[in-house]
Coordinates of C-alpha atoms in Angstrom, one line a residue:
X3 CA 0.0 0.0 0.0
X4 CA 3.2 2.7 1.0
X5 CA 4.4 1.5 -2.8
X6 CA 0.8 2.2 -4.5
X7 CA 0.6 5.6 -2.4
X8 CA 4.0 6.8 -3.1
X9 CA 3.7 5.7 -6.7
X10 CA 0.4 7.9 -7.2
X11 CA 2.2 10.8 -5.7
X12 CA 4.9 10.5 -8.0
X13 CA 2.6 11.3 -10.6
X14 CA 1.7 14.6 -9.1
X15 CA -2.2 12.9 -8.1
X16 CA -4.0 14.4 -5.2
X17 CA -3.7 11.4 -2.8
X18 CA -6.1 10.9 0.2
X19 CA -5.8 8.0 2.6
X20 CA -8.9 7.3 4.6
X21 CA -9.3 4.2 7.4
X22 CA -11.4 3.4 10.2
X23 CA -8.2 1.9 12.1
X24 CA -7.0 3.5 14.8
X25 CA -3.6 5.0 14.7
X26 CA -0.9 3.3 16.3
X27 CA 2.7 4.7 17.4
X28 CA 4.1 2.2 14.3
X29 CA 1.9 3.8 11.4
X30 CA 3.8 5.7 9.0
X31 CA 3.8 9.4 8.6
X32 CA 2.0 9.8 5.5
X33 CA 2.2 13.8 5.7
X34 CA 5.7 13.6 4.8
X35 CA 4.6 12.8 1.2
X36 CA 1.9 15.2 1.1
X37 CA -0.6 12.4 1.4
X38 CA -4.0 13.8 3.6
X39 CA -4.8 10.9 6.1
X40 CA -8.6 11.2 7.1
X41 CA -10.7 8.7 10.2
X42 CA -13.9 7.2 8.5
X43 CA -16.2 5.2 10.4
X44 CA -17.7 2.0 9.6
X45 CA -21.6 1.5 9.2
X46 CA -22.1 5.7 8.8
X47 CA -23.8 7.4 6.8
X48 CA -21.0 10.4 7.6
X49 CA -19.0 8.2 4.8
X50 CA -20.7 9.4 2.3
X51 CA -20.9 13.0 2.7
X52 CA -17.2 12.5 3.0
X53 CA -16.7 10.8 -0.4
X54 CA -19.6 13.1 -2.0
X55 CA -17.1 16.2 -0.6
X56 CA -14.0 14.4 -1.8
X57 CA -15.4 13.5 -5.1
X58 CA -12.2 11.5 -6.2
X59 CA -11.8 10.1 -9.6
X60 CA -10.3 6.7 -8.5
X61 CA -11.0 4.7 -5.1
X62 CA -9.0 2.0 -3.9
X63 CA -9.8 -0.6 -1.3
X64 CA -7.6 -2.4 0.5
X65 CA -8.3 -5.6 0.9
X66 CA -12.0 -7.0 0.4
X67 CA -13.4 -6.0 3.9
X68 CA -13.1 -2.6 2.9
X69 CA -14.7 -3.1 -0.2
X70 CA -17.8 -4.3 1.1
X71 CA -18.0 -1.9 3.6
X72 CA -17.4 1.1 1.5
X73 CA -17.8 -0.6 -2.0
X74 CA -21.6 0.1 -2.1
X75 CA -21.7 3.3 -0.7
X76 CA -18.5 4.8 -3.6
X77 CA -21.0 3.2 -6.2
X78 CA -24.4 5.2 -5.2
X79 CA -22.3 8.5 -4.7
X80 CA -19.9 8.5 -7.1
X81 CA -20.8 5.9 -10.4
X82 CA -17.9 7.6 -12.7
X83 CA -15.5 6.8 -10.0
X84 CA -13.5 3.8 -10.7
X85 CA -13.3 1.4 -8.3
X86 CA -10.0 -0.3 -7.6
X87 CA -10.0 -3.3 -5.1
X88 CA -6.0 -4.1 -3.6
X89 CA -5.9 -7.4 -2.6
X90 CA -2.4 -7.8 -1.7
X91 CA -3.0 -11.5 -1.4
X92 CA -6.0 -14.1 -1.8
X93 CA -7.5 -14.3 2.3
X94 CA -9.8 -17.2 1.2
X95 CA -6.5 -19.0 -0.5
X96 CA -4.8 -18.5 2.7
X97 CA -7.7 -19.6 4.8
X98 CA -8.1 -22.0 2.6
X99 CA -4.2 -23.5 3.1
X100 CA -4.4 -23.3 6.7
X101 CA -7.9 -25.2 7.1
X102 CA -5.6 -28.4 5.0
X103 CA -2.5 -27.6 7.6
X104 CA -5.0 -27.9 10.5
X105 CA -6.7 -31.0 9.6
X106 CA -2.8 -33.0 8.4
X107 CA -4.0 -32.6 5.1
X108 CA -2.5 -31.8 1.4
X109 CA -4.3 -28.4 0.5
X110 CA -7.6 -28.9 -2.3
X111 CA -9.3 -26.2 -4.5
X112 CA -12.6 -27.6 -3.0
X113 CA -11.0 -25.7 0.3
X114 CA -12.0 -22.6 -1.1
X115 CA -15.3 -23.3 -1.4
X116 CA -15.9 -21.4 1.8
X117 CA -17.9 -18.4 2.8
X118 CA -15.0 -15.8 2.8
X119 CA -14.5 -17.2 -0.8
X120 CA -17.5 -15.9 -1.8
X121 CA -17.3 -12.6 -0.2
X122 CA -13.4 -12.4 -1.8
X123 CA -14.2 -13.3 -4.8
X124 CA -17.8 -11.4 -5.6
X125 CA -15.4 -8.6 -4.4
X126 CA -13.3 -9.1 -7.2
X127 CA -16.4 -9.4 -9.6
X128 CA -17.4 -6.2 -8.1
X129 CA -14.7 -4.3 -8.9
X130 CA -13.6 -2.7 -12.1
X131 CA -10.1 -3.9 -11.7
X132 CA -8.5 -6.1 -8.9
X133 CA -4.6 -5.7 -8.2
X134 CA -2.9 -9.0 -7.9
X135 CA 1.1 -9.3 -6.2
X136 CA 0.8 -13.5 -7.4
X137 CA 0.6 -14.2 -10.9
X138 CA 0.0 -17.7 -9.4
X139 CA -3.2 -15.9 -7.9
X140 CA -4.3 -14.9 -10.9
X141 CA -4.5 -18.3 -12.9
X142 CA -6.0 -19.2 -10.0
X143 CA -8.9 -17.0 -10.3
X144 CA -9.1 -16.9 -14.1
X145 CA -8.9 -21.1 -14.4
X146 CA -10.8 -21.8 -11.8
X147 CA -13.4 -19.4 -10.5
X148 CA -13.4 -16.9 -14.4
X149 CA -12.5 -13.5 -13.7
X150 CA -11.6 -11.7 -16.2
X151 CA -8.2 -11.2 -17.1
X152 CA -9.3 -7.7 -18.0
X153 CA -10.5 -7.3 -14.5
X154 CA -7.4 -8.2 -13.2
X155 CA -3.9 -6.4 -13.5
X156 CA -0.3 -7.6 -12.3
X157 CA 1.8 -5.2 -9.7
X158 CA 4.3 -7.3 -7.2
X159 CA 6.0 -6.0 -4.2
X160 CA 8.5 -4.1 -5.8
X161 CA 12.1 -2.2 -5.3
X162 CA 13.1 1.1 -6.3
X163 CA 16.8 0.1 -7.6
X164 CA 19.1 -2.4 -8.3
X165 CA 20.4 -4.5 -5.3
X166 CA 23.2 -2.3 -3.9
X167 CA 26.7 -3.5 -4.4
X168 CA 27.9 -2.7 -1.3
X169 CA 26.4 -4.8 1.7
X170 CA 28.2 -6.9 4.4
X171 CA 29.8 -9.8 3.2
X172 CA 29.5 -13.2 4.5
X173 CA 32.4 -13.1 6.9
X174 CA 30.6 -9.2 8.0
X175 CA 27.7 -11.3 9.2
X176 CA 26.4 -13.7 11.6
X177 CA 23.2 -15.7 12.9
X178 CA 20.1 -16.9 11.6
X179 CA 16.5 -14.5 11.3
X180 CA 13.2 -14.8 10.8
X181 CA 10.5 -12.1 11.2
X182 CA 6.7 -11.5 10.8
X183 CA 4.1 -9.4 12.3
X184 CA 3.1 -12.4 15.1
X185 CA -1.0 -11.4 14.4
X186 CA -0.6 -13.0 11.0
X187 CA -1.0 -16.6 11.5
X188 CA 1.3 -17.8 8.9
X189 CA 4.2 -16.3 11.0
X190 CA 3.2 -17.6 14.4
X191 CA 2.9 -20.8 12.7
X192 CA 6.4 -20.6 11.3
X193 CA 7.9 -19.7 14.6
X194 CA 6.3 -22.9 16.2
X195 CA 7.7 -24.8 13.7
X196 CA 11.3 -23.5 14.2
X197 CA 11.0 -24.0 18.2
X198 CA 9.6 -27.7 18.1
X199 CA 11.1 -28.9 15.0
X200 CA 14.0 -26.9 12.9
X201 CA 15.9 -25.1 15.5
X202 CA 16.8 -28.1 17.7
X203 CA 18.3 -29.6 14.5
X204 CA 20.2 -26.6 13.1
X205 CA 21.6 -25.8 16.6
X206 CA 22.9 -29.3 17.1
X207 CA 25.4 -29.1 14.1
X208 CA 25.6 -25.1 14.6
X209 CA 26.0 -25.2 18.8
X210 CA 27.2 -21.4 18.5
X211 CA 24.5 -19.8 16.2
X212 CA 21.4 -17.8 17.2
X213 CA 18.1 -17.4 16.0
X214 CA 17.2 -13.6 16.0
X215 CA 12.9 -13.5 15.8
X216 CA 12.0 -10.1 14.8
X217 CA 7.8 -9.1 14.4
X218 CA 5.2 -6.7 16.1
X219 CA 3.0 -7.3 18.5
X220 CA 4.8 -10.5 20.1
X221 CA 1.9 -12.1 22.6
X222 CA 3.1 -13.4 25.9
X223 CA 2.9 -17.4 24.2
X224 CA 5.5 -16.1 21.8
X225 CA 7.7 -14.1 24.3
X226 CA 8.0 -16.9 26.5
X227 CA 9.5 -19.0 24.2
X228 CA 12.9 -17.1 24.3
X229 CA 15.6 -19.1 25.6
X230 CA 19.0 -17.4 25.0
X231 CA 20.9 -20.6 26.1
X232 CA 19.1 -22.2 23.1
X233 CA 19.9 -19.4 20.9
X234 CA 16.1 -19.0 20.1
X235 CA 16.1 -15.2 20.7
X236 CA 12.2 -13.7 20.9
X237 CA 13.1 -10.1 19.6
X238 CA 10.4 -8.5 19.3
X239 CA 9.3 -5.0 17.3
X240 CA 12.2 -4.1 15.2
X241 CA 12.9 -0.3 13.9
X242 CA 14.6 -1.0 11.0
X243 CA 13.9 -4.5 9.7
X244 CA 16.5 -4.2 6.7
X245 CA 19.2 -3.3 9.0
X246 CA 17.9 -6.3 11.0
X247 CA 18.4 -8.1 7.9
X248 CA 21.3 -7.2 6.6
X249 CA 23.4 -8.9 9.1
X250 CA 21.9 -11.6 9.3
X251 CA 23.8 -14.4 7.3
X252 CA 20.4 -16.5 6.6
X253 CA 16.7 -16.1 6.7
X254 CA 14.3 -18.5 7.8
X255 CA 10.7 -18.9 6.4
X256 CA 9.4 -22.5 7.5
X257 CA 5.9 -21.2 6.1
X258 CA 3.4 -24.0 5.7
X259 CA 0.7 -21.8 4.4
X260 CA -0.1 -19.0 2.9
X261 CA -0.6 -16.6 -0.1
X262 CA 0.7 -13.8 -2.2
X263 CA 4.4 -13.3 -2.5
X264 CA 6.1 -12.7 0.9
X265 CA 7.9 -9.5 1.8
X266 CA 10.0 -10.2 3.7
X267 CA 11.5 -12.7 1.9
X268 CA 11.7 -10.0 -1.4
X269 CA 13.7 -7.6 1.5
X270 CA 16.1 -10.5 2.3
X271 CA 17.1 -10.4 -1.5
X272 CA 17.3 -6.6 -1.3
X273 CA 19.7 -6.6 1.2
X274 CA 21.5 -9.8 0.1
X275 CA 20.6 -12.6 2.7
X276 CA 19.7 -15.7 1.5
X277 CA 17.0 -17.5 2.6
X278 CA 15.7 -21.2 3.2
X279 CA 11.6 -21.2 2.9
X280 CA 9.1 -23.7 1.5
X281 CA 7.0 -24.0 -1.9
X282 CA 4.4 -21.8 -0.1
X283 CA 6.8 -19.2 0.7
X284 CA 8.6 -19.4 -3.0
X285 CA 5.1 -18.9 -4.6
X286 CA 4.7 -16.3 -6.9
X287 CA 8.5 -15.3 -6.6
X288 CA 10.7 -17.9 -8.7
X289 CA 11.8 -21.3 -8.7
X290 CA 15.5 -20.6 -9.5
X291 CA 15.8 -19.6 -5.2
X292 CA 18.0 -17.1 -3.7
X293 CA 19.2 -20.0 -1.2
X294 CA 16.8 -23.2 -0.6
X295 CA 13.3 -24.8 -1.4
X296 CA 12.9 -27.3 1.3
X297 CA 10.4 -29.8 0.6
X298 CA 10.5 -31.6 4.6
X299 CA 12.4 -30.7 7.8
X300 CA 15.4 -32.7 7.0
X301 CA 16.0 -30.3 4.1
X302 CA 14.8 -27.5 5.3
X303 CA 17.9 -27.9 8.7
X304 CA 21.0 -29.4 6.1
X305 CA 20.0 -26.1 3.6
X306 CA 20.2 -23.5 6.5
X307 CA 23.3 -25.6 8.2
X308 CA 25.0 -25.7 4.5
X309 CA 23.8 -21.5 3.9
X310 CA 25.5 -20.6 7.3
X311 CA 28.9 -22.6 6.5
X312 CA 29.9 -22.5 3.2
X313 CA 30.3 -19.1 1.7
X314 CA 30.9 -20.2 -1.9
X315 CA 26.8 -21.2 -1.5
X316 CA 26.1 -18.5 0.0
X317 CA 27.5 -16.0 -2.5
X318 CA 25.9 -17.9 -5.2
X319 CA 22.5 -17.3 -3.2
X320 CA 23.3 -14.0 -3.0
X321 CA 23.8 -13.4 -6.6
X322 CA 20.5 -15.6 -7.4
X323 CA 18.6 -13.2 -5.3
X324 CA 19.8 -9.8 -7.2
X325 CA 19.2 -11.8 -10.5
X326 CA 15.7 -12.3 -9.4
X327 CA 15.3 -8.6 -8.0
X328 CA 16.4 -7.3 -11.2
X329 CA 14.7 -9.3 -14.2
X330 CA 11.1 -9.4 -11.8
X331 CA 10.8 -6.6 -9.4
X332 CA 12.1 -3.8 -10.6
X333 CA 9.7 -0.7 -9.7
X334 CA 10.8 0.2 -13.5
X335 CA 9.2 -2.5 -14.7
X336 CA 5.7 -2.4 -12.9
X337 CA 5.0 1.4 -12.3
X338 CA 4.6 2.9 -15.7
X339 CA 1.6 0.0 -16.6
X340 CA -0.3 0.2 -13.3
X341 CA -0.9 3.9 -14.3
X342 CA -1.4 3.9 -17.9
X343 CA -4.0 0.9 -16.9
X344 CA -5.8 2.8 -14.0
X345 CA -6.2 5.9 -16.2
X346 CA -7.1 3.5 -19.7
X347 CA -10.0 2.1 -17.3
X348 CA -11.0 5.5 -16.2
X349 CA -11.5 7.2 -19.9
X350 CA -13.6 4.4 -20.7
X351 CA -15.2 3.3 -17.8
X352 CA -18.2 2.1 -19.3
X353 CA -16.9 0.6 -22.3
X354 CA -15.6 -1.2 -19.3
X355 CA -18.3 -2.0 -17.4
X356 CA -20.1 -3.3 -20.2
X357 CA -18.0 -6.0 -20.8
X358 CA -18.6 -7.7 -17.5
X359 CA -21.8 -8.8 -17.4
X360 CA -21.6 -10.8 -13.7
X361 CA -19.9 -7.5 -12.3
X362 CA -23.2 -5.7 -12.7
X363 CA -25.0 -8.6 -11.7
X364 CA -22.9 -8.8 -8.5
X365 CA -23.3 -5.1 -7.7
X366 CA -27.4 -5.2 -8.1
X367 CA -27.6 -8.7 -6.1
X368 CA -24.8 -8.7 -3.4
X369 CA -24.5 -5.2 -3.0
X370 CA -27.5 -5.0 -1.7
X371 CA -26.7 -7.2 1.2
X372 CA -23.8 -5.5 2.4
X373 CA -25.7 -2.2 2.2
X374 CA -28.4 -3.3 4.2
X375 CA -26.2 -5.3 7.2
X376 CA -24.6 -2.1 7.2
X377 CA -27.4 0.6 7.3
X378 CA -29.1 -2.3 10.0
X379 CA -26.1 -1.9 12.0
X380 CA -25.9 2.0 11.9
X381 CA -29.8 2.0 12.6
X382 CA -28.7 0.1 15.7
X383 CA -26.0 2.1 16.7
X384 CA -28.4 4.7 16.6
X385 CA -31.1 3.5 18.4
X386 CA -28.3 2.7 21.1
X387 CA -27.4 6.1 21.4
X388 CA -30.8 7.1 22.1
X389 CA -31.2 4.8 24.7
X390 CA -28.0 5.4 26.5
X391 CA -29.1 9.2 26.4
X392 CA -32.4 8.7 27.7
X393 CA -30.9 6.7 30.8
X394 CA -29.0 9.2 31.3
X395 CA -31.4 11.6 31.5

């Protein structure tokens, strides 16, 4: 979302940023790039005087949720505004993955066929274009539920430049990382898995090396699994994650579900650190690795041992990853298109529209039922209010 902000900016677009979260001492300064941050409320009617007001020419969403909250209200208000849903990765894909890893199971398509599958995907439908980070994602939704390809458009995770030459070297470095916001499952599920399976393993052959575990909002379950004397270091919050990174000698991402292309393991490559991860975590990225695919534990611990040890691997990793920056995520390569689609799709908006006959279908039908949970909820709200004031009184 900072890239897609920035990136409009860049262009010299009036950006506003709008959210119902509350702020938090972590959130980044968005006045710094002359970006107006407003507070919206969910289930209000004060939205829309506030979009009427704004009257912007494009709206994003991020992520579906936000879609069908606001997604209904954009439409009645402002119909010429094109609507823009970011996914930033398939939820119901992810959901989806961790349902199979719950249950000791290989993951199925049929796993999708869930109720936050619907919601996603009539997002999708709803929406006159849907950004995808995984061109795995899209097949996905084209093969198997038929979106649209031209309801769909490509933009990754993506760097500004070319991997800088000049980073510690493997000798400069030291120690084993891993990091994640600990709210997202994915990562606390990772972590477990280096605790009760891969870290025992690694430290035996590497008695000296550490674990360094990096993400926000650490719960107490995760906290007290530090043990220093096992090297399994619970950091914590981190300031400056690349730093963090950057001297680290290897990243590991033991992720056993998932979606989307992972940042953190696109940073590692940015700052040169190789990483070990799994198919999941290699989706949507490339198959020629930056490090190691491991396909079971036993993998998984002789990759990271062999990473650690041998710098000629290492340095061949290293290279890999810049390859992969360079030919893939480039900002060069990504930027220019995502504009010159956004504004094609805005000129001819209903040429658009036209074309997709179960987007308009969607909108009449579905819409409808997130409008009116939403307007029952505010009624509600309302009626609470009165209440509380007339005890009061």
């Amino acid at each position: 979302m900072m890239q897609l902000l920035e990136l409009f900016r860049s262009c010299d677009w009036q950006v506003h940023f709008a959210s119902p979260a509350q702020m938090t001492e972590h959130m980044a300064d968005l006045s710094l790039a002359q970006i107006a941050c407003h507070g919206i409320e969910l289930n209000s009617a004060s939205f829309d005087v506030f979009i009427q007001q704004l009257a912007p020419d494009i709206v994003v969403f991020d992520r579906f949720m936000m879609e069908e909250q606001f997604g209904w209200r954009v439409e009645k208000f402002l119909p010429d505004a094109l609507r823009v849903l970011n996914t930033e990765d398939l939820h119901s894909l992810r959901d989806g993955r961790h349902q199979a890893v719950k249950e000791g199971r290989e993951f199925d398509l049929q796993d999708m066929h869930t109720p936050m599958a619907w919601r996603e995907i009539a997002a999708i439908f709803r929406s006159d274009l849907t950004l995808m980070i995984s061109e795995v994602e899209m097949t996905l939704l084209q093969s198997q539920f038929h979106v649209p390809a031209t309801q769909l458009h490509y933009v990754p995770l993506m760097i500004k430049s070319a991997p800088a030459t000049h980073r510690p070297n493997f000798d400069e470095r030291q120690h084993f990382i891993t990091i994640g916001n600990f709210r997202h499952a994915p990562n606390w599920d990772a972590v477990l898995q280096l605790k009760q399976h891969l870290w025992p393993g690694i430290r035996q052959k590497l008695p000296k090396a550490e674990l360094h575990i990096y993400g926000a909002y650490p719960p107490p379950k995760a906290t007290q699994l530090h043990n220093a004397k096992e090297g399994f270091c619970v950091k914590g919050w981190v300031d400056d994650a690349l730093q963090a990174m950057s001297q680290a000698r290897v990243l590991l991402a033991p992720l056993r579900f998932g979606a989307g292309i992972k940042g953190k393991l696109i940073d590692a490559m940015a700052v040169g650190t190789p990483s070990v991860t799994t198919l999941i975590g290699a989706e949507g990225i490339s198959e020629e690795w930056p490090g190691a695919i491991a396909l079971d534990d036993k993998s998984f611990i002789e990759n990271a041992v062999a990473l650690h040890q041998d710098s000629a691997c290492w340095n061949q990793a290293q290279e890999r990853g810049d390859v992969v920056l360079t030919l893939r995520f480039l900002a060069s390569l990504h930027e220019s298109a995502l504009i010159e689609r956004l504004v094609t799709h805005h000129a001819k908006i209903n040429s658009f529209r036209q074309q997709h006959f179960m987007s308009s279908m969607l909108r009449h039908h579905s819409m409808k039922s997130t409008q009116y949970m939403s307007q029952w909820i505010e009624a509600k709200n309302q009626l609470s209010l009165k209440v509380d004031s007339s005890s009061a009184e």
